[in-house]
PDB file of C-alpha atoms in Angstrom:
ATOM      1  CA  UNK A   1      67.720  58.325 148.321  1.00  0.00           C
ATOM      2  CA  UNK A   2      70.531  56.404 149.953  1.00  0.00           C
ATOM      3  CA  UNK A   3      71.749  59.234 152.140  1.00  0.00           C
ATOM      4  CA  UNK A   4      75.262  60.665 152.248  1.00  0.00           C
ATOM      5  CA  UNK A   5      77.992  58.104 151.643  1.00  0.00           C
ATOM      6  CA  UNK A   6      81.610  58.435 152.706  1.00  0.00           C
ATOM      7  CA  UNK A   7      84.529  56.258 151.788  1.00  0.00           C
ATOM      8  CA  UNK A   8      86.574  54.842 153.401  1.00  0.00           C
ATOM      9  CA  UNK A   9      85.048  54.434 156.858  1.00  0.00           C
ATOM     10  CA  UNK A  10      88.450  54.089 158.476  1.00  0.00           C
ATOM     11  CA  UNK A  11      91.927  55.057 157.352  1.00  0.00           C
ATOM     12  CA  UNK A  12      95.199  54.461 159.142  1.00  0.00           C
ATOM     13  CA  UNK A  13      98.171  56.186 157.612  1.00  0.00           C
ATOM     14  CA  UNK A  14     101.762  56.920 158.474  1.00  0.00           C
ATOM     15  CA  UNK A  15     102.796  60.470 159.215  1.00  0.00           C
ATOM     16  CA  UNK A  16     103.836  62.242 156.058  1.00  0.00           C
ATOM     17  CA  UNK A  17     101.631  60.246 153.710  1.00  0.00           C
ATOM     18  CA  UNK A  18      98.834  61.734 151.625  1.00  0.00           C
ATOM     19  CA  UNK A  19      95.238  60.598 152.060  1.00  0.00           C
ATOM     20  CA  UNK A  20      92.081  61.221 150.073  1.00  0.00           C
ATOM     21  CA  UNK A  21      88.492  60.812 151.225  1.00  0.00           C
ATOM     22  CA  UNK A  22      85.378  60.683 149.096  1.00  0.00           C
ATOM     23  CA  UNK A  23      81.857  61.911 149.787  1.00  0.00           C
ATOM     24  CA  UNK A  24      78.743  61.179 147.731  1.00  0.00           C
ATOM     25  CA  UNK A  25      75.956  63.571 148.771  1.00  0.00           C
ATOM     26  CA  UNK A  26      72.217  63.207 148.345  1.00  0.00           C
ATOM     27  CA  UNK A  27      71.735  63.807 144.644  1.00  0.00           C
ATOM     28  CA  UNK A  28      69.185  66.630 144.961  1.00  0.00           C
ATOM     29  CA  UNK A  29      71.343  68.596 147.420  1.00  0.00           C
ATOM     30  CA  UNK A  30      73.331  71.478 145.963  1.00  0.00           C
ATOM     31  CA  UNK A  31      75.409  72.226 149.056  1.00  0.00           C
ATOM     32  CA  UNK A  32      78.148  70.008 150.358  1.00  0.00           C
ATOM     33  CA  UNK A  33      80.124  70.552 153.549  1.00  0.00           C
ATOM     34  CA  UNK A  34      83.223  69.068 155.122  1.00  0.00           C
ATOM     35  CA  UNK A  35      83.647  69.113 158.896  1.00  0.00           C
ATOM     36  CA  UNK A  36      86.199  67.637 161.238  1.00  0.00           C
ATOM     37  CA  UNK A  37      85.301  66.276 164.660  1.00  0.00           C
ATOM     38  CA  UNK A  38      87.554  65.199 167.508  1.00  0.00           C
ATOM     39  CA  UNK A  39      86.487  63.318 170.596  1.00  0.00           C
ATOM     40  CA  UNK A  40      84.203  65.321 172.846  1.00  0.00           C
ATOM     41  CA  UNK A  41      83.966  68.284 170.498  1.00  0.00           C
ATOM     42  CA  UNK A  42      81.415  69.591 168.067  1.00  0.00           C
ATOM     43  CA  UNK A  43      82.017  69.407 164.326  1.00  0.00           C
ATOM     44  CA  UNK A  44      84.515  72.010 163.117  1.00  0.00           C
ATOM     45  CA  UNK A  45      83.888  73.640 159.739  1.00  0.00           C
ATOM     46  CA  UNK A  46      86.473  72.981 157.021  1.00  0.00           C
ATOM     47  CA  UNK A  47      84.957  74.004 153.707  1.00  0.00           C
ATOM     48  CA  UNK A  48      81.777  74.019 151.669  1.00  0.00           C
ATOM     49  CA  UNK A  49      80.574  73.914 148.075  1.00  0.00           C
ATOM     50  CA  UNK A  50      77.497  75.149 146.310  1.00  0.00           C
ATOM     51  CA  UNK A  51      77.260  72.978 143.244  1.00  0.00           C
ATOM     52  CA  UNK A  52      80.856  72.823 141.957  1.00  0.00           C
ATOM     53  CA  UNK A  53      81.989  76.150 143.415  1.00  0.00           C
ATOM     54  CA  UNK A  54      84.003  76.120 146.621  1.00  0.00           C
ATOM     55  CA  UNK A  55      82.564  79.136 148.424  1.00  0.00           C
ATOM     56  CA  UNK A  56      84.457  79.131 151.686  1.00  0.00           C
ATOM     57  CA  UNK A  57      87.435  77.487 153.302  1.00  0.00           C
ATOM     58  CA  UNK A  58      88.218  77.734 156.990  1.00  0.00           C
ATOM     59  CA  UNK A  59      91.132  79.989 157.842  1.00  0.00           C
ATOM     60  CA  UNK A  60      92.181  77.307 160.298  1.00  0.00           C
ATOM     61  CA  UNK A  61      92.808  74.962 157.405  1.00  0.00           C
ATOM     62  CA  UNK A  62      96.389  74.743 156.284  1.00  0.00           C
ATOM     63  CA  UNK A  63      97.495  74.528 152.672  1.00  0.00           C
ATOM     64  CA  UNK A  64      97.912  70.785 153.156  1.00  0.00           C
ATOM     65  CA  UNK A  65      94.137  70.419 152.887  1.00  0.00           C
ATOM     66  CA  UNK A  66      92.355  70.661 149.562  1.00  0.00           C
ATOM     67  CA  UNK A  67      88.858  69.770 148.446  1.00  0.00           C
ATOM     68  CA  UNK A  68      87.162  69.431 145.105  1.00  0.00           C
ATOM     69  CA  UNK A  69      83.661  68.840 143.835  1.00  0.00           C
ATOM     70  CA  UNK A  70      83.923  68.275 140.106  1.00  0.00           C
ATOM     71  CA  UNK A  71      80.641  68.656 138.216  1.00  0.00           C
ATOM     72  CA  UNK A  72      78.818  69.416 141.443  1.00  0.00           C
ATOM     73  CA  UNK A  73      78.406  65.771 142.348  1.00  0.00           C
ATOM     74  CA  UNK A  74      80.759  63.838 144.640  1.00  0.00           C
ATOM     75  CA  UNK A  75      83.525  65.576 146.548  1.00  0.00           C
ATOM     76  CA  UNK A  76      87.030  64.616 147.609  1.00  0.00           C
ATOM     77  CA  UNK A  77      89.060  65.901 150.523  1.00  0.00           C
ATOM     78  CA  UNK A  78      92.817  65.432 150.313  1.00  0.00           C
ATOM     79  CA  UNK A  79      95.280  65.877 153.144  1.00  0.00           C
ATOM     80  CA  UNK A  80      98.915  66.052 152.111  1.00  0.00           C
ATOM     81  CA  UNK A  81     101.857  65.240 154.385  1.00  0.00           C
ATOM     82  CA  UNK A  82      99.614  64.082 157.211  1.00  0.00           C
ATOM     83  CA  UNK A  83     100.463  64.950 160.798  1.00  0.00           C
ATOM     84  CA  UNK A  84      99.364  63.304 164.023  1.00  0.00           C
ATOM     85  CA  UNK A  85      97.171  66.313 164.742  1.00  0.00           C
ATOM     86  CA  UNK A  86      95.122  65.461 161.657  1.00  0.00           C
ATOM     87  CA  UNK A  87      93.731  62.393 163.423  1.00  0.00           C
ATOM     88  CA  UNK A  88      89.989  62.946 163.657  1.00  0.00           C
ATOM     89  CA  UNK A  89      86.622  61.998 162.220  1.00  0.00           C
ATOM     90  CA  UNK A  90      86.023  63.752 158.903  1.00  0.00           C
ATOM     91  CA  UNK A  91      82.340  64.316 158.295  1.00  0.00           C
ATOM     92  CA  UNK A  92      80.653  65.214 155.046  1.00  0.00           C
ATOM     93  CA  UNK A  93      77.163  66.702 154.954  1.00  0.00           C
ATOM     94  CA  UNK A  94      74.821  67.884 152.234  1.00  0.00           C
ATOM     95  CA  UNK A  95      71.781  70.100 152.230  1.00  0.00           C
ATOM     96  CA  UNK A  96      69.272  71.969 150.117  1.00  0.00           C
ATOM     97  CA  UNK A  97      68.909  75.238 152.041  1.00  0.00           C
ATOM     98  CA  UNK A  98      67.792  73.417 155.185  1.00  0.00           C
ATOM     99  CA  UNK A  99      69.000  70.895 157.696  1.00  0.00           C
ATOM    100  CA  UNK A 100      72.174  68.991 157.019  1.00  0.00           C
ATOM    101  CA  UNK A 101      72.292  65.271 156.309  1.00  0.00           C
ATOM    102  CA  UNK A 102      75.591  63.914 157.550  1.00  0.00           C
ATOM    103  CA  UNK A 103      77.457  60.896 156.310  1.00  0.00           C
ATOM    104  CA  UNK A 104      78.875  58.314 158.695  1.00  0.00           C
ATOM    105  CA  UNK A 105      82.298  59.889 158.434  1.00  0.00           C
ATOM    106  CA  UNK A 106      85.848  58.755 157.755  1.00  0.00           C
ATOM    107  CA  UNK A 107      87.921  58.121 160.854  1.00  0.00           C
ATOM    108  CA  UNK A 108      91.545  59.040 160.177  1.00  0.00           C
ATOM    109  CA  UNK A 109      94.331  57.807 162.413  1.00  0.00           C
ATOM    110  CA  UNK A 110      97.829  59.093 161.737  1.00  0.00           C
ATOM    111  CA  UNK A 111     100.553  56.965 163.305  1.00  0.00           C
TER     112      UNK A 111
ATOM    113  CA  UNK B   1      82.320  82.777 167.254  1.00  0.00           C
ATOM    114  CA  UNK B   2      81.541  79.275 168.510  1.00  0.00           C
ATOM    115  CA  UNK B   3      78.199  79.179 170.348  1.00  0.00           C
ATOM    116  CA  UNK B   4      78.217  78.168 173.990  1.00  0.00           C
ATOM    117  CA  UNK B   5      76.011  75.322 175.111  1.00  0.00           C
ATOM    118  CA  UNK B   6      74.851  74.672 178.647  1.00  0.00           C
ATOM    119  CA  UNK B   7      74.842  72.457 180.516  1.00  0.00           C
ATOM    120  CA  UNK B   8      77.785  70.394 179.278  1.00  0.00           C
ATOM    121  CA  UNK B   9      76.185  67.216 180.559  1.00  0.00           C
ATOM    122  CA  UNK B  10      72.935  66.150 182.177  1.00  0.00           C
ATOM    123  CA  UNK B  11      71.716  62.875 183.620  1.00  0.00           C
ATOM    124  CA  UNK B  12      68.005  62.177 183.851  1.00  0.00           C
ATOM    125  CA  UNK B  13      65.653  59.377 184.697  1.00  0.00           C
ATOM    126  CA  UNK B  14      63.246  58.258 182.022  1.00  0.00           C
ATOM    127  CA  UNK B  15      60.207  60.521 181.967  1.00  0.00           C
ATOM    128  CA  UNK B  16      61.981  63.628 183.262  1.00  0.00           C
ATOM    129  CA  UNK B  17      62.352  66.858 181.307  1.00  0.00           C
ATOM    130  CA  UNK B  18      65.495  68.608 180.110  1.00  0.00           C
ATOM    131  CA  UNK B  19      66.426  71.990 178.672  1.00  0.00           C
ATOM    132  CA  UNK B  20      69.595  72.606 176.675  1.00  0.00           C
ATOM    133  CA  UNK B  21      70.666  76.145 175.927  1.00  0.00           C
ATOM    134  CA  UNK B  22      72.735  77.611 173.112  1.00  0.00           C
ATOM    135  CA  UNK B  23      74.053  81.173 173.231  1.00  0.00           C
ATOM    136  CA  UNK B  24      75.909  83.213 170.661  1.00  0.00           C
ATOM    137  CA  UNK B  25      77.847  86.459 170.900  1.00  0.00           C
ATOM    138  CA  UNK B  26      77.049  87.197 167.247  1.00  0.00           C
ATOM    139  CA  UNK B  27      73.765  87.968 165.500  1.00  0.00           C
ATOM    140  CA  UNK B  28      72.081  84.769 164.434  1.00  0.00           C
ATOM    141  CA  UNK B  29      70.242  84.040 161.216  1.00  0.00           C
ATOM    142  CA  UNK B  30      69.249  80.519 162.130  1.00  0.00           C
ATOM    143  CA  UNK B  31      69.861  77.802 164.670  1.00  0.00           C
ATOM    144  CA  UNK B  32      69.939  74.082 163.944  1.00  0.00           C
ATOM    145  CA  UNK B  33      69.745  71.270 166.482  1.00  0.00           C
ATOM    146  CA  UNK B  34      71.314  67.840 165.983  1.00  0.00           C
ATOM    147  CA  UNK B  35      71.603  64.699 168.065  1.00  0.00           C
ATOM    148  CA  UNK B  36      74.602  62.398 167.810  1.00  0.00           C
ATOM    149  CA  UNK B  37      74.765  58.944 169.316  1.00  0.00           C
ATOM    150  CA  UNK B  38      78.112  57.376 170.121  1.00  0.00           C
ATOM    151  CA  UNK B  39      79.928  56.274 166.982  1.00  0.00           C
ATOM    152  CA  UNK B  40      77.257  57.645 164.666  1.00  0.00           C
ATOM    153  CA  UNK B  41      76.779  60.742 162.545  1.00  0.00           C
ATOM    154  CA  UNK B  42      74.839  63.756 163.826  1.00  0.00           C
ATOM    155  CA  UNK B  43      71.146  63.598 162.955  1.00  0.00           C
ATOM    156  CA  UNK B  44      69.142  66.716 162.147  1.00  0.00           C
ATOM    157  CA  UNK B  45      66.328  67.513 164.577  1.00  0.00           C
ATOM    158  CA  UNK B  46      65.050  70.951 163.593  1.00  0.00           C
ATOM    159  CA  UNK B  47      65.912  74.384 162.287  1.00  0.00           C
ATOM    160  CA  UNK B  48      64.734  77.723 163.643  1.00  0.00           C
ATOM    161  CA  UNK B  49      64.946  80.934 161.660  1.00  0.00           C
ATOM    162  CA  UNK B  50      65.184  84.380 163.201  1.00  0.00           C
ATOM    163  CA  UNK B  51      61.770  85.618 164.191  1.00  0.00           C
ATOM    164  CA  UNK B  52      61.460  84.037 167.622  1.00  0.00           C
ATOM    165  CA  UNK B  53      59.479  81.049 166.448  1.00  0.00           C
ATOM    166  CA  UNK B  54      59.149  77.820 168.305  1.00  0.00           C
ATOM    167  CA  UNK B  55      59.129  74.493 166.549  1.00  0.00           C
ATOM    168  CA  UNK B  56      58.291  71.036 167.713  1.00  0.00           C
ATOM    169  CA  UNK B  57      59.128  67.476 166.846  1.00  0.00           C
ATOM    170  CA  UNK B  58      57.224  64.872 168.862  1.00  0.00           C
ATOM    171  CA  UNK B  59      58.210  65.581 172.466  1.00  0.00           C
ATOM    172  CA  UNK B  60      61.210  67.647 171.438  1.00  0.00           C
ATOM    173  CA  UNK B  61      60.714  71.344 170.770  1.00  0.00           C
ATOM    174  CA  UNK B  62      62.894  74.436 170.553  1.00  0.00           C
ATOM    175  CA  UNK B  63      62.665  78.189 170.765  1.00  0.00           C
ATOM    176  CA  UNK B  64      64.782  80.969 169.313  1.00  0.00           C
ATOM    177  CA  UNK B  65      65.139  84.347 170.996  1.00  0.00           C
ATOM    178  CA  UNK B  66      66.610  86.629 168.352  1.00  0.00           C
ATOM    179  CA  UNK B  67      67.155  89.548 170.720  1.00  0.00           C
ATOM    180  CA  UNK B  68      69.142  87.467 173.162  1.00  0.00           C
ATOM    181  CA  UNK B  69      70.795  85.445 170.390  1.00  0.00           C
ATOM    182  CA  UNK B  70      69.839  82.287 172.212  1.00  0.00           C
ATOM    183  CA  UNK B  71      68.058  79.066 171.463  1.00  0.00           C
ATOM    184  CA  UNK B  72      66.766  76.435 173.833  1.00  0.00           C
ATOM    185  CA  UNK B  73      65.935  72.797 173.154  1.00  0.00           C
ATOM    186  CA  UNK B  74      63.211  71.237 175.296  1.00  0.00           C
ATOM    187  CA  UNK B  75      62.914  67.496 175.801  1.00  0.00           C
ATOM    188  CA  UNK B  76      59.793  66.478 177.666  1.00  0.00           C
ATOM    189  CA  UNK B  77      58.978  63.110 179.214  1.00  0.00           C
ATOM    190  CA  UNK B  78      62.388  61.876 178.059  1.00  0.00           C
ATOM    191  CA  UNK B  79      62.773  58.404 176.629  1.00  0.00           C
ATOM    192  CA  UNK B  80      65.818  56.143 176.681  1.00  0.00           C
ATOM    193  CA  UNK B  81      66.235  56.781 172.958  1.00  0.00           C
ATOM    194  CA  UNK B  82      66.873  60.479 173.647  1.00  0.00           C
ATOM    195  CA  UNK B  83      70.310  59.692 175.044  1.00  0.00           C
ATOM    196  CA  UNK B  84      73.163  61.163 173.062  1.00  0.00           C
ATOM    197  CA  UNK B  85      75.065  64.375 172.547  1.00  0.00           C
ATOM    198  CA  UNK B  86      73.083  67.381 171.366  1.00  0.00           C
ATOM    199  CA  UNK B  87      74.704  70.067 169.249  1.00  0.00           C
ATOM    200  CA  UNK B  88      73.412  73.427 168.228  1.00  0.00           C
ATOM    201  CA  UNK B  89      74.676  74.779 164.944  1.00  0.00           C
ATOM    202  CA  UNK B  90      74.447  78.503 164.362  1.00  0.00           C
ATOM    203  CA  UNK B  91      74.261  80.357 161.084  1.00  0.00           C
ATOM    204  CA  UNK B  92      75.575  83.864 161.578  1.00  0.00           C
ATOM    205  CA  UNK B  93      74.829  87.183 159.948  1.00  0.00           C
ATOM    206  CA  UNK B  94      71.853  89.142 158.806  1.00  0.00           C
ATOM    207  CA  UNK B  95      71.350  87.181 155.614  1.00  0.00           C
ATOM    208  CA  UNK B  96      72.852  83.905 156.695  1.00  0.00           C
ATOM    209  CA  UNK B  97      76.368  82.586 156.209  1.00  0.00           C
ATOM    210  CA  UNK B  98      75.258  79.304 154.588  1.00  0.00           C
ATOM    211  CA  UNK B  99      77.503  77.354 156.935  1.00  0.00           C
ATOM    212  CA  UNK B 100      77.040  76.253 160.525  1.00  0.00           C
ATOM    213  CA  UNK B 101      79.288  76.816 163.514  1.00  0.00           C
ATOM    214  CA  UNK B 102      78.614  74.120 166.088  1.00  0.00           C
ATOM    215  CA  UNK B 103      78.701  74.318 169.850  1.00  0.00           C
ATOM    216  CA  UNK B 104      80.748  71.945 171.944  1.00  0.00           C
ATOM    217  CA  UNK B 105      77.757  69.735 172.676  1.00  0.00           C
ATOM    218  CA  UNK B 106      75.626  68.681 175.621  1.00  0.00           C
ATOM    219  CA  UNK B 107      75.778  65.035 176.636  1.00  0.00           C
ATOM    220  CA  UNK B 108      72.386  63.730 177.715  1.00  0.00           C
ATOM    221  CA  UNK B 109      72.118  60.428 179.562  1.00  0.00           C
ATOM    222  CA  UNK B 110      68.699  58.927 180.236  1.00  0.00           C
ATOM    223  CA  UNK B 111      68.573  56.162 182.816  1.00  0.00           C
ATOM    224  CA  UNK B 112      65.660  53.749 183.311  1.00  0.00           C
TER     225      UNK B 112
END
Protein backbone atom coordinates (compact mmCIF):
# COMPACT_ATOMS: atom_id res chain seq x y z
CA UNK A 1 0.00 0.00 0.00
CA UNK A 2 1.77 3.10 -1.23
CA UNK A 3 -1.02 5.52 -0.42
CA UNK A 4 -2.74 7.89 -2.83
CA UNK A 5 -0.46 9.26 -5.53
CA UNK A 6 -1.03 12.44 -7.51
CA UNK A 7 0.83 13.70 -10.52
CA UNK A 8 2.16 16.27 -11.13
CA UNK A 9 2.90 17.88 -7.77
CA UNK A 10 3.05 21.34 -9.29
CA UNK A 11 1.72 22.77 -12.53
CA UNK A 12 2.14 26.28 -13.86
CA UNK A 13 0.08 27.06 -16.91
CA UNK A 14 -0.90 30.06 -18.96
CA UNK A 15 -4.48 31.26 -18.88
CA UNK A 16 -6.52 29.55 -21.54
CA UNK A 17 -4.48 26.35 -21.64
CA UNK A 18 -5.85 22.92 -20.76
CA UNK A 19 -4.39 20.90 -17.90
CA UNK A 20 -4.85 17.32 -16.78
CA UNK A 21 -4.07 15.83 -13.38
CA UNK A 22 -3.80 12.18 -12.46
CA UNK A 23 -4.69 10.37 -9.25
CA UNK A 24 -3.81 6.78 -8.34
CA UNK A 25 -5.89 5.70 -5.33
CA UNK A 26 -5.24 2.92 -2.85
CA UNK A 27 -6.01 -0.19 -4.85
CA UNK A 28 -8.58 -1.66 -2.44
CA UNK A 29 -10.58 1.59 -2.24
CA UNK A 30 -13.70 1.77 -4.39
CA UNK A 31 -14.44 5.45 -3.84
CA UNK A 32 -12.39 8.26 -5.26
CA UNK A 33 -12.91 11.96 -4.59
CA UNK A 34 -11.60 15.20 -6.03
CA UNK A 35 -11.46 18.32 -3.87
CA UNK A 36 -10.07 21.78 -4.40
CA UNK A 37 -8.44 23.78 -1.62
CA UNK A 38 -7.39 27.42 -1.55
CA UNK A 39 -5.25 29.06 1.08
CA UNK A 40 -6.91 29.23 4.47
CA UNK A 41 -9.98 27.27 3.41
CA UNK A 42 -11.20 23.75 3.86
CA UNK A 43 -11.29 21.33 0.94
CA UNK A 44 -14.17 22.03 -1.45
CA UNK A 45 -15.93 19.06 -3.03
CA UNK A 46 -15.66 18.72 -6.81
CA UNK A 47 -16.74 15.22 -7.75
CA UNK A 48 -16.61 11.59 -6.70
CA UNK A 49 -16.62 8.09 -8.17
CA UNK A 50 -17.69 4.73 -6.90
CA UNK A 51 -15.69 2.29 -8.95
CA UNK A 52 -15.92 3.69 -12.50
CA UNK A 53 -19.24 5.49 -12.05
CA UNK A 54 -19.19 9.23 -11.46
CA UNK A 55 -21.96 9.61 -8.89
CA UNK A 56 -21.92 13.31 -8.17
CA UNK A 57 -20.44 16.50 -9.51
CA UNK A 58 -20.54 19.79 -7.65
CA UNK A 59 -22.98 22.32 -9.04
CA UNK A 60 -20.26 24.90 -8.49
CA UNK A 61 -18.15 23.16 -11.10
CA UNK A 62 -18.30 24.67 -14.53
CA UNK A 63 -18.40 22.68 -17.75
CA UNK A 64 -14.68 23.37 -18.13
CA UNK A 65 -14.01 20.68 -15.52
CA UNK A 66 -14.30 17.00 -16.34
CA UNK A 67 -13.18 13.87 -14.55
CA UNK A 68 -12.89 10.25 -15.51
CA UNK A 69 -12.08 6.99 -13.78
CA UNK A 70 -11.76 4.36 -16.48
CA UNK A 71 -11.98 0.78 -15.22
CA UNK A 72 -12.39 2.00 -11.67
CA UNK A 73 -8.67 2.45 -11.14
CA UNK A 74 -6.81 5.75 -11.60
CA UNK A 75 -8.66 8.98 -12.24
CA UNK A 76 -7.95 12.10 -14.26
CA UNK A 77 -9.22 15.61 -13.74
CA UNK A 78 -9.09 17.93 -16.74
CA UNK A 79 -9.57 21.68 -16.68
CA UNK A 80 -10.12 23.29 -20.06
CA UNK A 81 -9.43 26.95 -20.85
CA UNK A 82 -7.92 27.62 -17.44
CA UNK A 83 -8.64 30.86 -15.63
CA UNK A 84 -6.72 32.59 -12.87
CA UNK A 85 -9.48 31.65 -10.45
CA UNK A 86 -8.64 27.99 -11.02
CA UNK A 87 -5.37 28.44 -9.14
CA UNK A 88 -5.59 26.15 -6.13
CA UNK A 89 -4.44 22.86 -4.65
CA UNK A 90 -6.33 19.95 -6.20
CA UNK A 91 -6.61 17.06 -3.78
CA UNK A 92 -7.56 13.49 -4.56
CA UNK A 93 -8.74 11.11 -1.85
CA UNK A 94 -9.88 7.51 -1.76
CA UNK A 95 -11.83 5.48 0.74
CA UNK A 96 -13.60 2.22 1.42
CA UNK A 97 -16.70 3.39 3.29
CA UNK A 98 -14.61 5.04 6.00
CA UNK A 99 -12.06 7.76 6.48
CA UNK A 100 -10.47 9.36 3.47
CA UNK A 101 -6.82 8.94 2.53
CA UNK A 102 -5.68 12.06 0.74
CA UNK A 103 -2.91 12.39 -1.78
CA UNK A 104 -0.33 15.15 -1.55
CA UNK A 105 -2.20 17.19 -4.12
CA UNK A 106 -1.41 19.03 -7.33
CA UNK A 107 -0.78 22.73 -6.92
CA UNK A 108 -2.04 24.60 -9.98
CA UNK A 109 -0.92 28.13 -10.72
CA UNK A 110 -2.54 29.91 -13.65
CA UNK A 111 -0.56 32.90 -14.88
CA UNK B 1 -24.44 23.58 4.01
CA UNK B 2 -20.82 24.05 5.06
CA UNK B 3 -20.33 23.24 8.75
CA UNK B 4 -19.11 26.01 11.02
CA UNK B 5 -16.02 25.43 13.11
CA UNK B 6 -15.07 27.34 16.23
CA UNK B 7 -12.75 28.76 17.23
CA UNK B 8 -11.03 29.79 14.01
CA UNK B 9 -7.65 29.74 15.72
CA UNK B 10 -6.22 28.83 19.10
CA UNK B 11 -2.77 29.15 20.62
CA UNK B 12 -1.75 26.89 23.47
CA UNK B 13 1.29 26.02 25.50
CA UNK B 14 2.45 22.43 25.43
CA UNK B 15 0.45 20.36 27.90
CA UNK B 16 -2.72 22.47 27.74
CA UNK B 17 -6.08 21.20 26.52
CA UNK B 18 -8.15 22.35 23.56
CA UNK B 19 -11.68 21.84 22.27
CA UNK B 20 -12.68 22.42 18.66
CA UNK B 21 -16.34 22.52 17.73
CA UNK B 22 -18.14 21.74 14.49
CA UNK B 23 -21.79 22.66 13.95
CA UNK B 24 -24.13 21.92 11.08
CA UNK B 25 -27.51 23.34 10.13
CA UNK B 26 -28.39 20.06 8.40
CA UNK B 27 -28.98 16.57 9.80
CA UNK B 28 -25.72 14.70 10.03
CA UNK B 29 -25.03 11.07 9.22
CA UNK B 30 -21.39 11.15 10.20
CA UNK B 31 -18.59 13.49 11.12
CA UNK B 32 -14.94 13.04 10.21
CA UNK B 33 -11.97 14.86 11.73
CA UNK B 34 -8.72 15.55 9.87
CA UNK B 35 -5.50 17.35 10.69
CA UNK B 36 -3.48 19.16 8.05
CA UNK B 37 0.03 20.44 8.56
CA UNK B 38 1.35 23.26 6.42
CA UNK B 39 2.10 22.11 2.89
CA UNK B 40 0.83 18.59 3.51
CA UNK B 41 -2.33 16.64 2.80
CA UNK B 42 -5.09 16.30 5.40
CA UNK B 43 -4.67 13.21 7.57
CA UNK B 44 -7.65 11.25 8.86
CA UNK B 45 -8.06 11.22 12.64
CA UNK B 46 -11.43 9.60 13.31
CA UNK B 47 -14.99 9.14 12.16
CA UNK B 48 -18.13 9.35 14.28
CA UNK B 49 -21.46 7.96 13.15
CA UNK B 50 -24.82 9.23 14.34
CA UNK B 51 -25.70 7.72 17.67
CA UNK B 52 -23.90 10.12 19.99
CA UNK B 53 -20.83 7.96 20.39
CA UNK B 54 -17.48 9.18 21.52
CA UNK B 55 -14.27 7.88 20.04
CA UNK B 56 -10.69 8.25 21.08
CA UNK B 57 -7.27 8.19 19.51
CA UNK B 58 -4.40 8.48 21.99
CA UNK B 59 -4.98 11.84 23.69
CA UNK B 60 -7.35 13.01 20.98
CA UNK B 61 -11.02 12.14 21.30
CA UNK B 62 -14.30 13.38 19.85
CA UNK B 63 -18.00 13.34 20.54
CA UNK B 64 -21.03 13.61 18.29
CA UNK B 65 -24.32 15.07 19.48
CA UNK B 66 -26.87 14.02 16.88
CA UNK B 67 -29.68 16.13 18.33
CA UNK B 68 -27.63 19.30 18.23
CA UNK B 69 -25.93 18.33 14.96
CA UNK B 70 -22.60 19.11 16.55
CA UNK B 71 -19.29 17.41 17.06
CA UNK B 72 -16.42 18.37 19.31
CA UNK B 73 -12.77 17.36 19.11
CA UNK B 74 -10.86 17.19 22.39
CA UNK B 75 -7.08 17.42 22.55
CA UNK B 76 -5.70 16.78 26.01
CA UNK B 77 -2.18 17.45 27.28
CA UNK B 78 -1.32 18.84 23.85
CA UNK B 79 2.02 18.06 22.26
CA UNK B 80 4.01 20.13 19.79
CA UNK B 81 3.12 17.59 17.10
CA UNK B 82 -0.57 18.49 17.46
CA UNK B 83 0.00 21.81 15.72
CA UNK B 84 -1.82 22.18 12.44
CA UNK B 85 -5.21 23.00 11.01
CA UNK B 86 -8.10 20.78 12.03
CA UNK B 87 -11.03 20.22 9.70
CA UNK B 88 -14.33 18.56 10.35
CA UNK B 89 -15.97 16.90 7.39
CA UNK B 90 -19.69 16.27 7.56
CA UNK B 91 -21.71 13.66 5.75
CA UNK B 92 -25.28 14.86 5.45
CA UNK B 93 -28.62 13.10 5.28
CA UNK B 94 -30.38 10.26 6.96
CA UNK B 95 -28.58 7.55 5.04
CA UNK B 96 -25.38 9.39 4.29
CA UNK B 97 -24.40 11.35 1.20
CA UNK B 98 -21.14 9.44 0.63
CA UNK B 99 -19.25 12.70 0.29
CA UNK B 100 -17.90 15.12 2.88
CA UNK B 101 -18.48 18.84 3.21
CA UNK B 102 -15.59 20.36 5.13
CA UNK B 103 -15.57 23.25 7.55
CA UNK B 104 -13.26 26.20 7.14
CA UNK B 105 -10.76 24.81 9.63
CA UNK B 106 -9.36 25.64 13.05
CA UNK B 107 -5.68 26.54 13.22
CA UNK B 108 -4.03 25.14 16.33
CA UNK B 109 -0.62 26.39 17.40
CA UNK B 110 1.21 24.67 20.25
CA UNK B 111 4.12 26.56 21.75
CA UNK B 112 6.80 25.04 24.00
